[in-house]
PDB file of N, CA and C in Angstrom:
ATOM      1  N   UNK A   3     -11.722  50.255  84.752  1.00  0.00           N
ATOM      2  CA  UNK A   3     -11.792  50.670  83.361  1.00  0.00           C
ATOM      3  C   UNK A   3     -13.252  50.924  82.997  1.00  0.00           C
ATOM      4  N   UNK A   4     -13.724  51.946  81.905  1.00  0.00           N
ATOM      5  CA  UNK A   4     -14.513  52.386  81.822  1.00  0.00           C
ATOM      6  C   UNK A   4     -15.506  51.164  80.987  1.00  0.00           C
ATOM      7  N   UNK A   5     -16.000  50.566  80.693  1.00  0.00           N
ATOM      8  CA  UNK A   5     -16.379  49.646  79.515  1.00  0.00           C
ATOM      9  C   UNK A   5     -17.739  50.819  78.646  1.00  0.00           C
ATOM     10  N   UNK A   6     -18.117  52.066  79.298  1.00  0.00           N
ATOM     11  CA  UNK A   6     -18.868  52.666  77.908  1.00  0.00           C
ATOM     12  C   UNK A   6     -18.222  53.225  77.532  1.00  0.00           C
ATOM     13  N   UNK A   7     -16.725  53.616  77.588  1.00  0.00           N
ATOM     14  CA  UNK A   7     -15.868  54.765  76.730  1.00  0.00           C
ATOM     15  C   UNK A   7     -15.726  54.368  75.342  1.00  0.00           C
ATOM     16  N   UNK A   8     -15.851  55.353  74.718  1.00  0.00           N
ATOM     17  CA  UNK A   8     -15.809  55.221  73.267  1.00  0.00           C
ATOM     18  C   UNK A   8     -14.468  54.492  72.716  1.00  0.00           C
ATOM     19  N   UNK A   9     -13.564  55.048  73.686  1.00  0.00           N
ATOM     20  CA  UNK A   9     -11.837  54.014  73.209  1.00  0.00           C
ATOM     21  C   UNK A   9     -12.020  52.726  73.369  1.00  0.00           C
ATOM     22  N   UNK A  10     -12.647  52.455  74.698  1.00  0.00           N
ATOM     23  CA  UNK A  10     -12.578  51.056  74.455  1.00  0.00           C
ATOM     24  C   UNK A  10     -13.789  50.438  74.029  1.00  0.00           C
ATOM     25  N   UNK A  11     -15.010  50.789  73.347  1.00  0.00           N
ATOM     26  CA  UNK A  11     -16.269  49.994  72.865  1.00  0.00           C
ATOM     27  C   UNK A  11     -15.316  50.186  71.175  1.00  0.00           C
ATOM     28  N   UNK A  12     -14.331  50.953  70.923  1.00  0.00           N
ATOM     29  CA  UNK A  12     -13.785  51.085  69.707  1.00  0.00           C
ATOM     30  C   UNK A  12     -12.747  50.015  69.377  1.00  0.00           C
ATOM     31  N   UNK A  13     -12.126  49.672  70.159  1.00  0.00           N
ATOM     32  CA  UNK A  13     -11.120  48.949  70.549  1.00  0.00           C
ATOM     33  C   UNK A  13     -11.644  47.672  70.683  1.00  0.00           C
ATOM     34  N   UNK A  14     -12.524  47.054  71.546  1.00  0.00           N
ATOM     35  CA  UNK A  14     -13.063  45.818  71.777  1.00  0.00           C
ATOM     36  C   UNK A  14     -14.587  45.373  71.242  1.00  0.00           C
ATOM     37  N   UNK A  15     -14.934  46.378  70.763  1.00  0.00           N
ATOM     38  CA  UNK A  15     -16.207  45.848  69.565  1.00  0.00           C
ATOM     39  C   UNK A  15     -16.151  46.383  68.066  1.00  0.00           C
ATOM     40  N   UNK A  16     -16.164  47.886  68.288  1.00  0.00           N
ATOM     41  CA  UNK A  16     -15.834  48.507  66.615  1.00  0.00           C
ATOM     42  C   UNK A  16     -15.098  47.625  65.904  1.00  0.00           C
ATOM     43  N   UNK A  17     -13.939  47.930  66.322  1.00  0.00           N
ATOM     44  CA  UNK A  17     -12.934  47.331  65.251  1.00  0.00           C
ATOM     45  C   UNK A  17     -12.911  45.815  65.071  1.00  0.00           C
ATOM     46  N   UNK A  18     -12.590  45.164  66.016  1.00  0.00           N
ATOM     47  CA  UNK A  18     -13.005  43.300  65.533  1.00  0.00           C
ATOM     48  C   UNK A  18     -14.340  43.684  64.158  1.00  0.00           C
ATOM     49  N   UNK A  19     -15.273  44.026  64.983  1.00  0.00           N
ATOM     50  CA  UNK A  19     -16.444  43.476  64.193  1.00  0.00           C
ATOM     51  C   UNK A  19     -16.279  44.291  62.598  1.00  0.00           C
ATOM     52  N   UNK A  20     -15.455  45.211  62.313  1.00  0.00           N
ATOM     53  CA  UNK A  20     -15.402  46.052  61.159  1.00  0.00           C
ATOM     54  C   UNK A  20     -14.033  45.041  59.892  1.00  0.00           C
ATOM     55  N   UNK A  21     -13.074  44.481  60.979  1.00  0.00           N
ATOM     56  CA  UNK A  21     -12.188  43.171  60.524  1.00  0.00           C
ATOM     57  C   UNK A  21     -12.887  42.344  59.984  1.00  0.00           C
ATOM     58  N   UNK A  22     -14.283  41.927  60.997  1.00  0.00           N
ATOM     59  CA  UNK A  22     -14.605  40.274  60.906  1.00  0.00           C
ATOM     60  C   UNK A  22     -15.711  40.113  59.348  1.00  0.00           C
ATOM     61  N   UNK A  23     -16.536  41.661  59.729  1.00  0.00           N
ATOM     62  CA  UNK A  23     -17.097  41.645  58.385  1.00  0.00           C
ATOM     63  C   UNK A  23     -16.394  41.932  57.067  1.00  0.00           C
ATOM     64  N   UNK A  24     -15.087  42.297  56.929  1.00  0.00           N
ATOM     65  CA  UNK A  24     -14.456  42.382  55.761  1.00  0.00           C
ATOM     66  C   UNK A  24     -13.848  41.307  55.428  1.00  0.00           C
ATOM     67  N   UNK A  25     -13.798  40.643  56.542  1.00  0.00           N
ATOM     68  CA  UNK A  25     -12.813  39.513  55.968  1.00  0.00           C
ATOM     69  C   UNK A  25     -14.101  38.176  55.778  1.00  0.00           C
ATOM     70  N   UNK A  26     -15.561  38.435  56.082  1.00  0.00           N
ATOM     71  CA  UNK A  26     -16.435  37.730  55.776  1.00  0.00           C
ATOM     72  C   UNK A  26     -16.852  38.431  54.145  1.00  0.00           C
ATOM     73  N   UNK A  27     -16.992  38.928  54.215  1.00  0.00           N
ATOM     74  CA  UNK A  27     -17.452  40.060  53.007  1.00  0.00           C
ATOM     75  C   UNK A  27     -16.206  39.374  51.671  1.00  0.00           C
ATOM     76  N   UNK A  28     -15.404  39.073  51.821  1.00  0.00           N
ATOM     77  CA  UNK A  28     -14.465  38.948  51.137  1.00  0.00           C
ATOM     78  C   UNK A  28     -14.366  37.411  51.305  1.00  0.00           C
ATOM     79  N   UNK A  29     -14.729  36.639  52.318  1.00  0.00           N
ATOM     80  CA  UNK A  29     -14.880  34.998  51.460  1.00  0.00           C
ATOM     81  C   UNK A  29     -15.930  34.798  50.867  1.00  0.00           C
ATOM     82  N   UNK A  30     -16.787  35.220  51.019  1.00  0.00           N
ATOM     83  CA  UNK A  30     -18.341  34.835  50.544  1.00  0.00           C
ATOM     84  C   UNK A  30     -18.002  35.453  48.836  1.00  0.00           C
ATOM     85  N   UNK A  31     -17.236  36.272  48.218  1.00  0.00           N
ATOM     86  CA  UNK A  31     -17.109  37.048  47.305  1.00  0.00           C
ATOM     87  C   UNK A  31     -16.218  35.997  46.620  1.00  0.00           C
ATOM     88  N   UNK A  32     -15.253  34.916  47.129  1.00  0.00           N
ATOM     89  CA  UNK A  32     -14.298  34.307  46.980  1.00  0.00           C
ATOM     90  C   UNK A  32     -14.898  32.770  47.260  1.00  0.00           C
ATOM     91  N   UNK A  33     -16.062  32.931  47.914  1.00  0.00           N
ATOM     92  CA  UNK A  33     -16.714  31.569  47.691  1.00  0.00           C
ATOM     93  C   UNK A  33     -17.344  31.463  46.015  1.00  0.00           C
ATOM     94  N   UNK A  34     -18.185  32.677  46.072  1.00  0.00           N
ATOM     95  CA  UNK A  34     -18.888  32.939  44.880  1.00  0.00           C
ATOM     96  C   UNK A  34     -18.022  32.330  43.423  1.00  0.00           C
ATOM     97  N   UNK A  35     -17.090  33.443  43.568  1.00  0.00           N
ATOM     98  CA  UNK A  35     -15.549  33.067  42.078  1.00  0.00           C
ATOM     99  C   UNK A  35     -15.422  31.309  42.379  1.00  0.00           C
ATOM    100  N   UNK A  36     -15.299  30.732  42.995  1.00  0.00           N
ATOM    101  CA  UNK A  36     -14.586  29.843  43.321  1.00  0.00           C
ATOM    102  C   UNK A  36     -15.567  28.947  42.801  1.00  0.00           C
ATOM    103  N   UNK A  37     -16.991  28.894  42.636  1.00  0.00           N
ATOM    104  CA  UNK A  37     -17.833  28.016  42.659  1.00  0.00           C
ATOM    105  C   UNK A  37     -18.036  28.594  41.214  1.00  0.00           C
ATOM    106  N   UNK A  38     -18.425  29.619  40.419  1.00  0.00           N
ATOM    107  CA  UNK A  38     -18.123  29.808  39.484  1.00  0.00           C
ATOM    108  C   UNK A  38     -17.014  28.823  38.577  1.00  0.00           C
ATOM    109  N   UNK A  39     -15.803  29.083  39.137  1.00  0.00           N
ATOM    110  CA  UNK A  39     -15.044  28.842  38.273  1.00  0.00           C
ATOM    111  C   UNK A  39     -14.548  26.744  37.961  1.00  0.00           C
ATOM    112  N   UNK A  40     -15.223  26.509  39.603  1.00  0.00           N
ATOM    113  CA  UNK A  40     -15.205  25.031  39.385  1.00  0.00           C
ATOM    114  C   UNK A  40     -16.706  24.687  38.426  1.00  0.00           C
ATOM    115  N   UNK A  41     -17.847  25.148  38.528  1.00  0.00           N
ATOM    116  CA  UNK A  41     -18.694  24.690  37.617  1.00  0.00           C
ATOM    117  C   UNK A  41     -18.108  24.667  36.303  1.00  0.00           C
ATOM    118  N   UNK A  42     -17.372  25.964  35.817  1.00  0.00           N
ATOM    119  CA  UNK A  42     -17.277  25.854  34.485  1.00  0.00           C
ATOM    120  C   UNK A  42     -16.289  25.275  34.548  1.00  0.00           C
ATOM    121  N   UNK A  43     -15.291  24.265  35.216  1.00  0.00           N
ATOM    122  CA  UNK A  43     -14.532  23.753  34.768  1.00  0.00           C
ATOM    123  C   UNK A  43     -15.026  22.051  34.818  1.00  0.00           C
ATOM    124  N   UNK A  44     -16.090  21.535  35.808  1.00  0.00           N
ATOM    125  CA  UNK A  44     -17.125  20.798  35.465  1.00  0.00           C
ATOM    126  C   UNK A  44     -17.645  20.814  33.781  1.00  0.00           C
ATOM    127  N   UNK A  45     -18.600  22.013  33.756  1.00  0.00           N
ATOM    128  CA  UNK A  45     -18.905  21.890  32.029  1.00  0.00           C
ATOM    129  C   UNK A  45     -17.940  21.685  31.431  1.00  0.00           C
ATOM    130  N   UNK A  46     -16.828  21.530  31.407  1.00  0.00           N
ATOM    131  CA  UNK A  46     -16.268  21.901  30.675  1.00  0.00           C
ATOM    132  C   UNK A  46     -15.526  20.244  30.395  1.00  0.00           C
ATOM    133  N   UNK A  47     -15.306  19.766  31.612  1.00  0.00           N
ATOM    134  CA  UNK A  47     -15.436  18.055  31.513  1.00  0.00           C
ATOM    135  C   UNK A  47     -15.999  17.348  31.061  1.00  0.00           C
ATOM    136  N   UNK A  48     -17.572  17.645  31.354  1.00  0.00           N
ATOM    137  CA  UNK A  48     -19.000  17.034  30.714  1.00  0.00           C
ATOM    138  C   UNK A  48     -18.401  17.120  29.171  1.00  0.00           C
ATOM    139  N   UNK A  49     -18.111  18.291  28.582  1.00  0.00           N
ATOM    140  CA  UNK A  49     -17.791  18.510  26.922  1.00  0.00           C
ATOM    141  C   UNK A  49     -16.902  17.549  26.634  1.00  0.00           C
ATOM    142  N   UNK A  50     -15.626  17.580  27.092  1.00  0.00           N
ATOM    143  CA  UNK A  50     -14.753  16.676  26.653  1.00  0.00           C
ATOM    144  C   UNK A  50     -14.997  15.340  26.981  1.00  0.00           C
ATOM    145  N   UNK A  51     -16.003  15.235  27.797  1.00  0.00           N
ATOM    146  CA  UNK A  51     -16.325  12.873  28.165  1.00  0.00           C
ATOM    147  C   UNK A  51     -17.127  13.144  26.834  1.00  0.00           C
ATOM    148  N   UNK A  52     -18.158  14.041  26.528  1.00  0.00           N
ATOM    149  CA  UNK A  52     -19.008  13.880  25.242  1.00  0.00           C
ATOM    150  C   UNK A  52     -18.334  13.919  24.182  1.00  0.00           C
ATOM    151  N   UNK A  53     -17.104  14.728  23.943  1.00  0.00           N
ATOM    152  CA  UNK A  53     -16.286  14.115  22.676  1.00  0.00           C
ATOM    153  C   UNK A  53     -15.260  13.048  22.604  1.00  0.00           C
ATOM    154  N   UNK A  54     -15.546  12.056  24.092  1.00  0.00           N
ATOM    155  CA  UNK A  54     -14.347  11.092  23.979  1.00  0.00           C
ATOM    156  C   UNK A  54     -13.001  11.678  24.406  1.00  0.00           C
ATOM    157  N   UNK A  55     -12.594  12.616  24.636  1.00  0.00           N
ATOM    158  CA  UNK A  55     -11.450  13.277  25.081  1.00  0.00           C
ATOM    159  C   UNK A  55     -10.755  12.602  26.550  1.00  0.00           C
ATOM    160  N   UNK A  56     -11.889  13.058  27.528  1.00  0.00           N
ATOM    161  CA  UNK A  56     -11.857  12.163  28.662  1.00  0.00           C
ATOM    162  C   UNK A  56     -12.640  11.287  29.097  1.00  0.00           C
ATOM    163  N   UNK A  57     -12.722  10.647  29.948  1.00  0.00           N
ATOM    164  CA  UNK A  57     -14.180   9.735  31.086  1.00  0.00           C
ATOM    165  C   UNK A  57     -13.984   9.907  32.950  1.00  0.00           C
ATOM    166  N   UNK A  58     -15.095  10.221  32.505  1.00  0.00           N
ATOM    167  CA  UNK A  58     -15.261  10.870  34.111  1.00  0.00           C
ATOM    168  C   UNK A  58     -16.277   9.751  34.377  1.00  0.00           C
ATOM    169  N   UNK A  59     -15.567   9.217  35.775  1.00  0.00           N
ATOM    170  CA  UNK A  59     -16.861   8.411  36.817  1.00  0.00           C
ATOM    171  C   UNK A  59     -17.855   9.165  38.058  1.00  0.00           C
ATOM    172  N   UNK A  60     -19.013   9.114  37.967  1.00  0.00           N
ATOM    173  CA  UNK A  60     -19.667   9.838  38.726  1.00  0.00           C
ATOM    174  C   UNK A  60     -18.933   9.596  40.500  1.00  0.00           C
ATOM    175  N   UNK A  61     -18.535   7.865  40.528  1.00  0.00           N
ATOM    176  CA  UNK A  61     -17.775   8.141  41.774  1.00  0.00           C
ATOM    177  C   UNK A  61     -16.445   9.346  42.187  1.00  0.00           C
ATOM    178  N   UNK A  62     -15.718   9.450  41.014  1.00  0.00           N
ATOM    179  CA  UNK A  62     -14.543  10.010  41.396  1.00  0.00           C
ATOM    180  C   UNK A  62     -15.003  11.687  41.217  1.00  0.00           C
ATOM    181  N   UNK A  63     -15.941  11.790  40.378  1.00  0.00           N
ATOM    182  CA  UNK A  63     -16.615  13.813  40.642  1.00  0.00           C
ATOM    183  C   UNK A  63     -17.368  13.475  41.922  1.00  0.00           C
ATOM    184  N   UNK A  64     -17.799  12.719  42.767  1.00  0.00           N
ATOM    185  CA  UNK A  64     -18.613  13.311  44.022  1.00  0.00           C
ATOM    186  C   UNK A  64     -17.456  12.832  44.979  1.00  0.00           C
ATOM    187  N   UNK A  65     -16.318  12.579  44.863  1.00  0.00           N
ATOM    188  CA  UNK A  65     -15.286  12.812  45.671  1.00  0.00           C
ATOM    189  C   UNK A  65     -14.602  13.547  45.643  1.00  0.00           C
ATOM    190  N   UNK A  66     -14.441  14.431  44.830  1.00  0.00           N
ATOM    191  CA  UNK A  66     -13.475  15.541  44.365  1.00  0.00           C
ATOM    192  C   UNK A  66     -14.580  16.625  45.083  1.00  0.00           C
ATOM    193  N   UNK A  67     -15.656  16.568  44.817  1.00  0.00           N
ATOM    194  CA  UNK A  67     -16.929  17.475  45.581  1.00  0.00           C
ATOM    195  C   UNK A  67     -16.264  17.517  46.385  1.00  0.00           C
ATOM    196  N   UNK A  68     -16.739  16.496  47.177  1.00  0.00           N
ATOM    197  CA  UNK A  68     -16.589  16.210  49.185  1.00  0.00           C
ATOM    198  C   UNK A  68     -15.202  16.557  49.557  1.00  0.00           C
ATOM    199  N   UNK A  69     -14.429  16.543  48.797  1.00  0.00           N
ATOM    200  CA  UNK A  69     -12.910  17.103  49.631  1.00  0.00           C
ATOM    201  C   UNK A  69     -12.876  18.788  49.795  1.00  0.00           C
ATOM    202  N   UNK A  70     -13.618  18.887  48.205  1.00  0.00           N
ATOM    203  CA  UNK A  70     -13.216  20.237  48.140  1.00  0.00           C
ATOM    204  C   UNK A  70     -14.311  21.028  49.144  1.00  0.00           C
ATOM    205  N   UNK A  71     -15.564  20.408  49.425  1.00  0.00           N
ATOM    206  CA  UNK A  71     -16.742  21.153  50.623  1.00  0.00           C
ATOM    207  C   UNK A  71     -15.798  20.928  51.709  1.00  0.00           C
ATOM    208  N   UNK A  72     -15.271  19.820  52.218  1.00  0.00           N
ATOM    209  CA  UNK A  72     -14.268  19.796  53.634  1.00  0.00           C
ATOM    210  C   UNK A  72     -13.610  20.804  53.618  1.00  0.00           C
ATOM    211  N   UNK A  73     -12.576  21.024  52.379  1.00  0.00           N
ATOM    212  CA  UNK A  73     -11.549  22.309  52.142  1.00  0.00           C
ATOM    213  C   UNK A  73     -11.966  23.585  52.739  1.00  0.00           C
ATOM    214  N   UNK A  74     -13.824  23.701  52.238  1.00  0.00           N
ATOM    215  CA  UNK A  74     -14.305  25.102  52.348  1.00  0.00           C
ATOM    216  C   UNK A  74     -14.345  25.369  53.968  1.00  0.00           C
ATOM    217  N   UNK A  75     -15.342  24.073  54.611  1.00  0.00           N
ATOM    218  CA  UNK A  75     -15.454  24.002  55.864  1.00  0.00           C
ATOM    219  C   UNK A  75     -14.348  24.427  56.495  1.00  0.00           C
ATOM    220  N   UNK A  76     -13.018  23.754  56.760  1.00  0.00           N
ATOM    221  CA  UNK A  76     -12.258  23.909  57.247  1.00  0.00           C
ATOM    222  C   UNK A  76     -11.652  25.040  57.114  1.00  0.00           C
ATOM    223  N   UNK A  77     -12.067  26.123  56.194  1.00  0.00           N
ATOM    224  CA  UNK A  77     -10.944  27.150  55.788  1.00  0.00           C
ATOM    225  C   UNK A  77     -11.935  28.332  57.060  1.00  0.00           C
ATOM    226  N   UNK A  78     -13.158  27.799  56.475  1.00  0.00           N
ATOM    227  CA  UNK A  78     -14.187  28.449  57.427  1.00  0.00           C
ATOM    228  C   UNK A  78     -14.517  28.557  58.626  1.00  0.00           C
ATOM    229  N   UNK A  79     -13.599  27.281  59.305  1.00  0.00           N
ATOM    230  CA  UNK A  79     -13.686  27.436  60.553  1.00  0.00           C
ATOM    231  C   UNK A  79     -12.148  28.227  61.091  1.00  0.00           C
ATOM    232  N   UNK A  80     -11.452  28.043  60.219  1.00  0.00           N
ATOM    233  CA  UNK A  80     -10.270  28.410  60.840  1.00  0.00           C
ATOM    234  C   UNK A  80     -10.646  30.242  60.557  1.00  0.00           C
ATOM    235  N   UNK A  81     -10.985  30.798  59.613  1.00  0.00           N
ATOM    236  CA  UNK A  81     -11.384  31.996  59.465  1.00  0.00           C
ATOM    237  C   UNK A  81     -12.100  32.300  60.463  1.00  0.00           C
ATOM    238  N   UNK A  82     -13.203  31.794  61.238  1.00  0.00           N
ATOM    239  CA  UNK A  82     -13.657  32.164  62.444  1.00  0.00           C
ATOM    240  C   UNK A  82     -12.868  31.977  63.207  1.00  0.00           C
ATOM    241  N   UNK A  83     -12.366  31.039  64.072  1.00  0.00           N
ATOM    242  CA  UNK A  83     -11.364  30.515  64.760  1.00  0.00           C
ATOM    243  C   UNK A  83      -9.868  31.820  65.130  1.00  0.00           C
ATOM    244  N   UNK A  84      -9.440  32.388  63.969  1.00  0.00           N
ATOM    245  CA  UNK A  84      -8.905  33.270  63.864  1.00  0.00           C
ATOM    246  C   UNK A  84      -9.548  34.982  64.252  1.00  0.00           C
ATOM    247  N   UNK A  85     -10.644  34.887  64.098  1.00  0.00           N
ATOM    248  CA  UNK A  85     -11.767  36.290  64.732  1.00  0.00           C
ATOM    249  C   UNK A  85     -11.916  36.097  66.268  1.00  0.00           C
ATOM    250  N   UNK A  86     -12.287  34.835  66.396  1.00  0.00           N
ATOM    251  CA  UNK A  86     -12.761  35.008  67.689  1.00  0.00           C
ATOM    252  C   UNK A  86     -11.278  35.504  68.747  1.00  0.00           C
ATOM    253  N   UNK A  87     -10.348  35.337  68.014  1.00  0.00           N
ATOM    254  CA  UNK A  87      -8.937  35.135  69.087  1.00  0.00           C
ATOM    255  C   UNK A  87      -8.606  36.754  69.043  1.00  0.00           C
ATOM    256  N   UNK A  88      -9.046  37.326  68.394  1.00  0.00           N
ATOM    257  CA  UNK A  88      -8.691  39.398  67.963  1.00  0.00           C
ATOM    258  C   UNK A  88      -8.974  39.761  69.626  1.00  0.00           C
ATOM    259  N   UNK A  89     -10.607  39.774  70.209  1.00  0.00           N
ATOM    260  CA  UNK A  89     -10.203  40.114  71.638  1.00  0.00           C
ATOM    261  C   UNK A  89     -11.054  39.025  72.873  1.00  0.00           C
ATOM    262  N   UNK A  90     -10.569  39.562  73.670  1.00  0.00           N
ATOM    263  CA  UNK A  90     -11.123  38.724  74.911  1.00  0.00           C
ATOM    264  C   UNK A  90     -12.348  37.787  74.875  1.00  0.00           C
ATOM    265  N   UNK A  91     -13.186  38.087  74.222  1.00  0.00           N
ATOM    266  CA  UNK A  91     -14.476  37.227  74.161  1.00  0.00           C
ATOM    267  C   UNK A  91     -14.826  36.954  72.569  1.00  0.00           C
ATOM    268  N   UNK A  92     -14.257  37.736  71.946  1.00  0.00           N
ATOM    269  CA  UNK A  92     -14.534  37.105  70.720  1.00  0.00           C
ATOM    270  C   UNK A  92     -15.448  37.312  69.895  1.00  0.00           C
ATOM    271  N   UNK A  93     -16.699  38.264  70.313  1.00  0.00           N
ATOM    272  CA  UNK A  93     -17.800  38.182  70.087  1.00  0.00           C
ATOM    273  C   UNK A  93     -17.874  38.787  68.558  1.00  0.00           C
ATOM    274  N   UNK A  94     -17.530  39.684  68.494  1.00  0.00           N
ATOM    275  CA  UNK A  94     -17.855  41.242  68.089  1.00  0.00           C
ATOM    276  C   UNK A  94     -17.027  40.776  66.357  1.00  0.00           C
ATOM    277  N   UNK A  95     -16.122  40.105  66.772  1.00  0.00           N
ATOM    278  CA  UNK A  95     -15.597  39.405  65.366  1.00  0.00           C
ATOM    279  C   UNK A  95     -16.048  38.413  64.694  1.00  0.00           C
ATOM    280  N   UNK A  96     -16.405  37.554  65.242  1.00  0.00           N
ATOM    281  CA  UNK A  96     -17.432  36.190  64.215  1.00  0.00           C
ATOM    282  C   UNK A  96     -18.747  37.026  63.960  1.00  0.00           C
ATOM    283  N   UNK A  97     -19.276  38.066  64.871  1.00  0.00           N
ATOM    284  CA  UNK A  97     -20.711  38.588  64.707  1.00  0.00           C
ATOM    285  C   UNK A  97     -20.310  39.226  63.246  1.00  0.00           C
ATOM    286  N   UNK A  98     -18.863  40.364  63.272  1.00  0.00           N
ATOM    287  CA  UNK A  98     -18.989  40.766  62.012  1.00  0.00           C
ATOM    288  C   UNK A  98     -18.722  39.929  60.533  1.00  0.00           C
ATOM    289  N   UNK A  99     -18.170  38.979  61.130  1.00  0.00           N
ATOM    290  CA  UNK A  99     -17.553  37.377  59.730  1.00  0.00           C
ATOM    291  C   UNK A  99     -19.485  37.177  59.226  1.00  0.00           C
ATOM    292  N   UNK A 100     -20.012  36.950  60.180  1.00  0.00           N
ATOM    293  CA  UNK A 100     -21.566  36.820  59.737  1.00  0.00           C
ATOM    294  C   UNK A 100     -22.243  37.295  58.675  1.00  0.00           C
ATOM    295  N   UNK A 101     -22.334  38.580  59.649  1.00  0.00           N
ATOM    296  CA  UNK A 101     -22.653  39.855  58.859  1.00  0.00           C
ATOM    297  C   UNK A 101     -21.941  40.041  57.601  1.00  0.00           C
ATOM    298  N   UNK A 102     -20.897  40.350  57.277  1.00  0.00           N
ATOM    299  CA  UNK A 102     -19.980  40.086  55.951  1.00  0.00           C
ATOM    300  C   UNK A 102     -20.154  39.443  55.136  1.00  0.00           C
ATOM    301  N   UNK A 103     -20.591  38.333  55.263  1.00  0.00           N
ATOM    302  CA  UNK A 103     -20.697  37.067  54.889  1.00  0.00           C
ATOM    303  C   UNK A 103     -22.718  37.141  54.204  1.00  0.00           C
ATOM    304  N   UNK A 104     -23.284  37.592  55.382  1.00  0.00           N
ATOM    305  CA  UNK A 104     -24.432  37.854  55.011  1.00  0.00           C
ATOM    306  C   UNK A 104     -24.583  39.120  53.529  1.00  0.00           C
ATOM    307  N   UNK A 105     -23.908  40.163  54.373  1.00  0.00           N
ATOM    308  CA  UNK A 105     -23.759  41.010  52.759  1.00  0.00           C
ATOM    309  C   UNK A 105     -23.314  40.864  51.184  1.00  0.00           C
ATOM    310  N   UNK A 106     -22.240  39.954  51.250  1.00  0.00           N
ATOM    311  CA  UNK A 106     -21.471  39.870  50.293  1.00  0.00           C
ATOM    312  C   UNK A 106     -21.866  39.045  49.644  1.00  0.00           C
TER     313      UNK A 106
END
């Protein structure tokens, strides 16, 4: 088999790596919202312990943190985990999750 033919450098690098960066491109975009939307729902706690509404313990917000950073980790590895398996070595897909990830 040829390995400079354009079918297959298309096939076993193009395309993974054009997957890996969209689908990096698109968590980092979804990390962004996500961290957004838990801060303001943080402020938005802070408001209500200051009017007595609720009480928040600093132990139980830096555990709710730490599960939810594990959550990210883990989603993140399985998102790579899932690239590298597209072709034989894997490369060309976590390189583009990177890259994606770097852009977005």
């Amino acid at each position: 088999e040829d390995f400079f033919s354009s079918a297959f450098l298309f096939n076993n690098v193009g395309a993974p790596f054009v997957i890996g960066m969209a689908v990096g491109y698109f968590a980092k975009k979804m990390l962004r919202i996500t961290l957004f939307v838990s801060g303001a729902a943080i402020v938005l706690l802070f408001v209500a312990e200051y009017y007595g509404i609720v009480n928040i313990s600093n132990a139980d917000l830096q555990n709710a943190a730490s599960s939810a950073t594990d959550a990210a980790k883990s989603s993140g590895d399985f998102l790579v985990h899932r690239l590298s398996s597209i072709t034989s070595k894997g490369v060309s897909g976590v390189a583009g999750f990177f890259a994606g990830f770097k852009f977005g």
